[in-house]
Amino acid sequence: VLVSDTGGHRTMSVDACPHRCNATCAPGHYQTSPCRAGGWPLLPQCARCDDGPCPVGEIEVTPCSAASNRVCSKRSMAMGSDLYVWDGTRFAIVETLGTNASRSL
């Protein structure tokens, strides 16, 4: 069963078990507040993950998961006219001034 608020922003799936805390956020959503058995909220609160490209000069360092939104970060350095961003394993050129070049080291 899928559940959403009137704005369509809190979508989750609920299994058929009698405990509502068995509900999980749907793909593309992350949990912002856990449910409490016998308390409020009865269902976990979910929010839609940010999508689309990260802001210019930032890279996605952590993808969206069931527990957290994605994280974009400015981990960059400039060398000459090139802008490099650290992707966790290597520096990648994300911009060369005056061109649309993009390559990895």
Short mmCIF file of N, CA and C in Angstrom, two decimals:
data_model
loop_
_atom_site.label_atom_id
_atom_site.label_comp_id
_atom_site.label_asym_id
_atom_site.label_seq_id
_atom_site.Cartn_x
_atom_site.Cartn_y
_atom_site.Cartn_z
N VAL A 1 0.86 -1.17 0.00
CA VAL A 1 0.00 0.00 0.00
C VAL A 1 0.90 1.23 0.00
N LEU A 2 0.64 2.19 -0.87
CA LEU A 2 1.40 3.44 -0.90
C LEU A 2 0.59 4.53 -0.23
N VAL A 3 1.25 5.37 0.56
CA VAL A 3 0.60 6.45 1.29
C VAL A 3 1.29 7.76 0.94
N SER A 4 0.53 8.82 0.70
CA SER A 4 1.13 10.13 0.45
C SER A 4 0.25 11.21 1.04
N ASP A 5 0.87 12.37 1.35
CA ASP A 5 0.08 13.48 1.85
C ASP A 5 -0.59 14.19 0.69
N THR A 6 -1.38 15.22 0.96
CA THR A 6 -2.14 15.88 -0.09
C THR A 6 -1.25 16.55 -1.11
N GLY A 7 -0.03 16.92 -0.73
CA GLY A 7 0.90 17.51 -1.67
C GLY A 7 1.73 16.47 -2.40
N GLY A 8 1.55 15.21 -2.04
CA GLY A 8 2.30 14.15 -2.68
C GLY A 8 3.76 14.09 -2.25
N HIS A 9 4.12 14.73 -1.14
CA HIS A 9 5.51 14.81 -0.73
C HIS A 9 5.94 13.71 0.22
N ARG A 10 5.03 13.08 0.89
CA ARG A 10 5.41 12.03 1.83
C ARG A 10 4.82 10.72 1.36
N THR A 11 5.59 10.00 0.62
CA THR A 11 5.13 8.74 0.07
C THR A 11 5.89 7.61 0.74
N MET A 12 5.19 6.60 1.14
CA MET A 12 5.82 5.46 1.78
C MET A 12 5.03 4.21 1.44
N SER A 13 5.66 3.07 1.67
CA SER A 13 4.95 1.81 1.49
C SER A 13 4.69 1.22 2.86
N VAL A 14 3.53 0.59 3.02
CA VAL A 14 3.15 -0.01 4.29
C VAL A 14 2.85 -1.48 4.03
N ASP A 15 3.48 -2.35 4.82
CA ASP A 15 3.18 -3.76 4.63
C ASP A 15 1.88 -4.11 5.38
N ALA A 16 1.45 -5.33 5.28
CA ALA A 16 0.16 -5.72 5.86
C ALA A 16 0.26 -6.11 7.33
N CYS A 17 1.42 -5.97 7.93
CA CYS A 17 1.57 -6.32 9.35
C CYS A 17 0.81 -5.32 10.22
N PRO A 18 0.36 -5.74 11.41
CA PRO A 18 -0.43 -4.84 12.26
C PRO A 18 0.38 -3.69 12.85
N HIS A 19 1.70 -3.76 12.84
CA HIS A 19 2.52 -2.70 13.42
C HIS A 19 2.88 -1.69 12.34
N ARG A 20 2.42 -0.47 12.48
CA ARG A 20 2.65 0.54 11.45
C ARG A 20 4.12 0.93 11.34
N CYS A 21 4.90 0.65 12.36
CA CYS A 21 6.33 0.96 12.28
C CYS A 21 7.04 0.06 11.29
N ASN A 22 6.34 -0.90 10.69
CA ASN A 22 6.93 -1.71 9.63
C ASN A 22 6.93 -0.96 8.30
N ALA A 23 6.36 0.23 8.26
CA ALA A 23 6.32 1.02 7.04
C ALA A 23 7.72 1.52 6.71
N THR A 24 8.01 1.65 5.44
CA THR A 24 9.28 2.20 4.99
C THR A 24 9.01 3.28 3.95
N CYS A 25 9.95 4.19 3.80
CA CYS A 25 9.82 5.22 2.78
C CYS A 25 9.98 4.58 1.41
N ALA A 26 9.26 5.10 0.44
CA ALA A 26 9.31 4.59 -0.92
C ALA A 26 10.65 4.97 -1.56
N PRO A 27 11.04 4.29 -2.65
CA PRO A 27 12.27 4.68 -3.35
C PRO A 27 12.22 6.16 -3.73
N GLY A 28 13.36 6.81 -3.63
CA GLY A 28 13.43 8.24 -3.93
C GLY A 28 13.04 9.12 -2.77
N HIS A 29 12.79 8.53 -1.60
CA HIS A 29 12.42 9.25 -0.38
C HIS A 29 13.32 8.79 0.76
N TYR A 30 13.48 9.63 1.76
CA TYR A 30 14.26 9.25 2.94
C TYR A 30 13.47 9.57 4.20
N GLN A 31 13.79 8.88 5.27
CA GLN A 31 13.05 9.02 6.53
C GLN A 31 13.56 10.24 7.29
N THR A 32 12.65 11.15 7.65
CA THR A 32 13.02 12.34 8.40
C THR A 32 12.70 12.20 9.88
N SER A 33 11.79 11.31 10.23
CA SER A 33 11.42 11.09 11.62
C SER A 33 10.89 9.67 11.76
N PRO A 34 11.45 8.89 12.67
CA PRO A 34 10.98 7.51 12.83
C PRO A 34 9.63 7.46 13.53
N CYS A 35 8.91 6.38 13.31
CA CYS A 35 7.66 6.20 14.05
C CYS A 35 8.00 5.59 15.40
N ARG A 36 7.08 5.70 16.31
CA ARG A 36 7.27 5.14 17.65
C ARG A 36 6.11 4.18 17.92
N ALA A 37 6.45 2.94 18.18
CA ALA A 37 5.40 1.95 18.44
C ALA A 37 4.55 2.42 19.61
N GLY A 38 3.26 2.54 19.41
CA GLY A 38 2.34 2.98 20.45
C GLY A 38 2.37 4.48 20.69
N GLY A 39 3.07 5.24 19.85
CA GLY A 39 3.16 6.68 20.04
C GLY A 39 2.90 7.45 18.76
N TRP A 40 3.36 8.67 18.71
CA TRP A 40 3.18 9.52 17.54
C TRP A 40 4.54 9.89 16.99
N PRO A 41 4.79 9.91 15.72
CA PRO A 41 3.83 9.57 14.66
C PRO A 41 3.67 8.06 14.51
N LEU A 42 2.52 7.67 13.99
CA LEU A 42 2.23 6.25 13.81
C LEU A 42 2.98 5.67 12.62
N LEU A 43 3.31 6.51 11.65
CA LEU A 43 4.05 6.09 10.47
C LEU A 43 5.33 6.91 10.40
N PRO A 44 6.41 6.37 9.83
CA PRO A 44 7.61 7.18 9.68
C PRO A 44 7.32 8.36 8.75
N GLN A 45 7.96 9.48 9.01
CA GLN A 45 7.80 10.66 8.16
C GLN A 45 8.87 10.60 7.07
N CYS A 46 8.47 10.82 5.84
CA CYS A 46 9.37 10.70 4.70
C CYS A 46 9.39 12.00 3.91
N ALA A 47 10.50 12.27 3.25
CA ALA A 47 10.62 13.43 2.37
C ALA A 47 11.25 12.98 1.07
N ARG A 48 10.92 13.68 0.00
CA ARG A 48 11.46 13.35 -1.32
C ARG A 48 12.94 13.73 -1.37
N CYS A 49 13.75 12.85 -1.92
CA CYS A 49 15.18 13.15 -2.08
C CYS A 49 15.37 14.26 -3.10
N ASP A 50 16.39 15.07 -2.89
CA ASP A 50 16.76 16.06 -3.89
C ASP A 50 17.12 15.31 -5.16
N ASP A 51 16.75 15.87 -6.30
CA ASP A 51 17.13 15.24 -7.56
C ASP A 51 17.68 16.29 -8.50
N GLY A 52 18.09 15.86 -9.66
CA GLY A 52 18.72 16.78 -10.60
C GLY A 52 20.18 16.94 -10.26
N PRO A 53 20.87 17.75 -11.03
CA PRO A 53 22.30 17.91 -10.80
C PRO A 53 22.59 18.68 -9.51
N CYS A 54 23.76 18.42 -8.94
CA CYS A 54 24.21 19.22 -7.80
C CYS A 54 24.49 20.63 -8.30
N PRO A 55 24.52 21.61 -7.40
CA PRO A 55 24.85 22.97 -7.81
C PRO A 55 26.22 23.01 -8.51
N VAL A 56 26.43 24.00 -9.36
CA VAL A 56 27.68 24.14 -10.10
C VAL A 56 28.85 24.15 -9.12
N GLY A 57 29.88 23.38 -9.41
CA GLY A 57 31.06 23.31 -8.56
C GLY A 57 30.96 22.30 -7.44
N GLU A 58 29.83 21.58 -7.35
CA GLU A 58 29.66 20.57 -6.31
C GLU A 58 29.43 19.21 -6.96
N ILE A 59 29.75 18.16 -6.22
CA ILE A 59 29.50 16.80 -6.68
C ILE A 59 28.70 16.07 -5.61
N GLU A 60 28.02 15.02 -6.02
CA GLU A 60 27.29 14.19 -5.07
C GLU A 60 28.30 13.29 -4.37
N VAL A 61 28.44 13.44 -3.06
CA VAL A 61 29.38 12.62 -2.30
C VAL A 61 28.67 11.50 -1.56
N THR A 62 27.37 11.64 -1.34
CA THR A 62 26.58 10.60 -0.70
C THR A 62 25.23 10.53 -1.40
N PRO A 63 24.87 9.39 -1.99
CA PRO A 63 23.56 9.29 -2.65
C PRO A 63 22.43 9.23 -1.63
N CYS A 64 21.23 9.48 -2.08
CA CYS A 64 20.05 9.36 -1.23
C CYS A 64 19.91 7.91 -0.77
N SER A 65 19.56 7.73 0.48
CA SER A 65 19.32 6.40 1.02
C SER A 65 18.03 6.45 1.84
N ALA A 66 17.62 5.34 2.38
CA ALA A 66 16.41 5.32 3.20
C ALA A 66 16.56 6.17 4.45
N ALA A 67 17.81 6.43 4.88
CA ALA A 67 18.05 7.16 6.12
C ALA A 67 18.42 8.63 5.94
N SER A 68 18.85 9.03 4.73
CA SER A 68 19.27 10.42 4.57
C SER A 68 19.16 10.89 3.14
N ASN A 69 19.02 12.20 2.99
CA ASN A 69 18.99 12.84 1.68
C ASN A 69 20.38 12.76 1.06
N ARG A 70 20.48 12.98 -0.24
CA ARG A 70 21.79 12.98 -0.86
C ARG A 70 22.57 14.21 -0.39
N VAL A 71 23.89 14.13 -0.49
CA VAL A 71 24.75 15.22 -0.05
C VAL A 71 25.63 15.63 -1.22
N CYS A 72 25.58 16.92 -1.54
CA CYS A 72 26.48 17.50 -2.54
C CYS A 72 27.53 18.29 -1.77
N SER A 73 28.77 18.28 -2.26
CA SER A 73 29.85 18.94 -1.53
C SER A 73 30.80 19.63 -2.49
N LYS A 74 31.38 20.73 -2.01
CA LYS A 74 32.41 21.43 -2.77
C LYS A 74 33.76 20.90 -2.32
N ARG A 75 34.25 19.93 -3.04
CA ARG A 75 35.58 19.41 -2.79
C ARG A 75 36.34 19.62 -4.08
N SER A 76 36.89 20.79 -4.23
CA SER A 76 37.48 21.13 -5.52
C SER A 76 38.77 21.91 -5.35
N MET A 77 39.51 22.00 -6.44
CA MET A 77 40.70 22.83 -6.50
C MET A 77 40.84 23.32 -7.92
N ALA A 78 41.47 24.46 -8.09
CA ALA A 78 41.70 25.01 -9.42
C ALA A 78 43.18 24.88 -9.74
N MET A 79 43.46 24.46 -10.97
CA MET A 79 44.84 24.41 -11.47
C MET A 79 44.80 25.04 -12.85
N GLY A 80 45.35 26.25 -12.95
CA GLY A 80 45.28 26.97 -14.21
C GLY A 80 43.84 27.31 -14.51
N SER A 81 43.38 26.95 -15.70
CA SER A 81 42.00 27.24 -16.08
C SER A 81 41.07 26.06 -15.83
N ASP A 82 41.59 25.00 -15.19
CA ASP A 82 40.79 23.80 -14.94
C ASP A 82 40.27 23.77 -13.51
N LEU A 83 39.02 23.34 -13.34
CA LEU A 83 38.42 23.14 -12.03
C LEU A 83 38.33 21.64 -11.79
N TYR A 84 38.97 21.16 -10.73
CA TYR A 84 38.98 19.74 -10.38
C TYR A 84 38.12 19.52 -9.15
N VAL A 85 37.41 18.41 -9.13
CA VAL A 85 36.58 18.04 -7.98
C VAL A 85 36.98 16.64 -7.54
N TRP A 86 37.15 16.45 -6.24
CA TRP A 86 37.48 15.14 -5.68
C TRP A 86 36.22 14.31 -5.58
N ASP A 87 36.20 13.13 -6.20
CA ASP A 87 34.99 12.30 -6.16
C ASP A 87 35.11 11.14 -5.18
N GLY A 88 36.11 11.21 -4.32
CA GLY A 88 36.30 10.15 -3.33
C GLY A 88 37.42 9.21 -3.68
N THR A 89 37.77 9.13 -4.97
CA THR A 89 38.86 8.25 -5.39
C THR A 89 39.86 8.97 -6.28
N ARG A 90 39.45 10.04 -6.94
CA ARG A 90 40.35 10.76 -7.84
C ARG A 90 39.81 12.17 -8.07
N PHE A 91 40.66 13.04 -8.58
CA PHE A 91 40.20 14.35 -9.00
C PHE A 91 39.70 14.25 -10.43
N ALA A 92 38.58 14.87 -10.72
CA ALA A 92 38.01 14.88 -12.06
C ALA A 92 37.86 16.32 -12.50
N ILE A 93 38.25 16.61 -13.75
CA ILE A 93 38.05 17.96 -14.28
C ILE A 93 36.57 18.12 -14.55
N VAL A 94 35.96 19.13 -13.97
CA VAL A 94 34.55 19.36 -14.22
C VAL A 94 34.34 20.57 -15.12
N GLU A 95 35.38 21.38 -15.28
CA GLU A 95 35.21 22.55 -16.14
C GLU A 95 36.58 23.05 -16.58
N THR A 96 36.71 23.35 -17.85
CA THR A 96 37.88 24.05 -18.38
C THR A 96 37.36 25.36 -18.93
N LEU A 97 37.86 26.46 -18.41
CA LEU A 97 37.34 27.77 -18.79
C LEU A 97 37.33 27.93 -20.30
N GLY A 98 36.21 28.39 -20.82
CA GLY A 98 36.08 28.64 -22.25
C GLY A 98 35.69 27.42 -23.06
N THR A 99 35.52 26.26 -22.40
CA THR A 99 35.11 25.04 -23.13
C THR A 99 34.07 24.30 -22.32
N ASN A 100 33.54 23.27 -22.91
CA ASN A 100 32.62 22.38 -22.19
C ASN A 100 33.30 21.06 -21.88
N ALA A 101 34.64 21.06 -21.83
CA ALA A 101 35.39 19.82 -21.64
C ALA A 101 35.13 19.23 -20.26
N SER A 102 35.11 17.91 -20.21
CA SER A 102 34.95 17.20 -18.95
C SER A 102 35.70 15.89 -19.07
N ARG A 103 36.60 15.61 -18.13
CA ARG A 103 37.35 14.36 -18.17
C ARG A 103 37.81 14.01 -16.76
N SER A 104 38.28 12.79 -16.57
CA SER A 104 38.76 12.34 -15.26
C SER A 104 40.25 12.08 -15.32
N LEU A 105 40.91 12.21 -14.18
CA LEU A 105 42.34 11.87 -14.07
C LEU A 105 42.49 10.47 -13.55
#
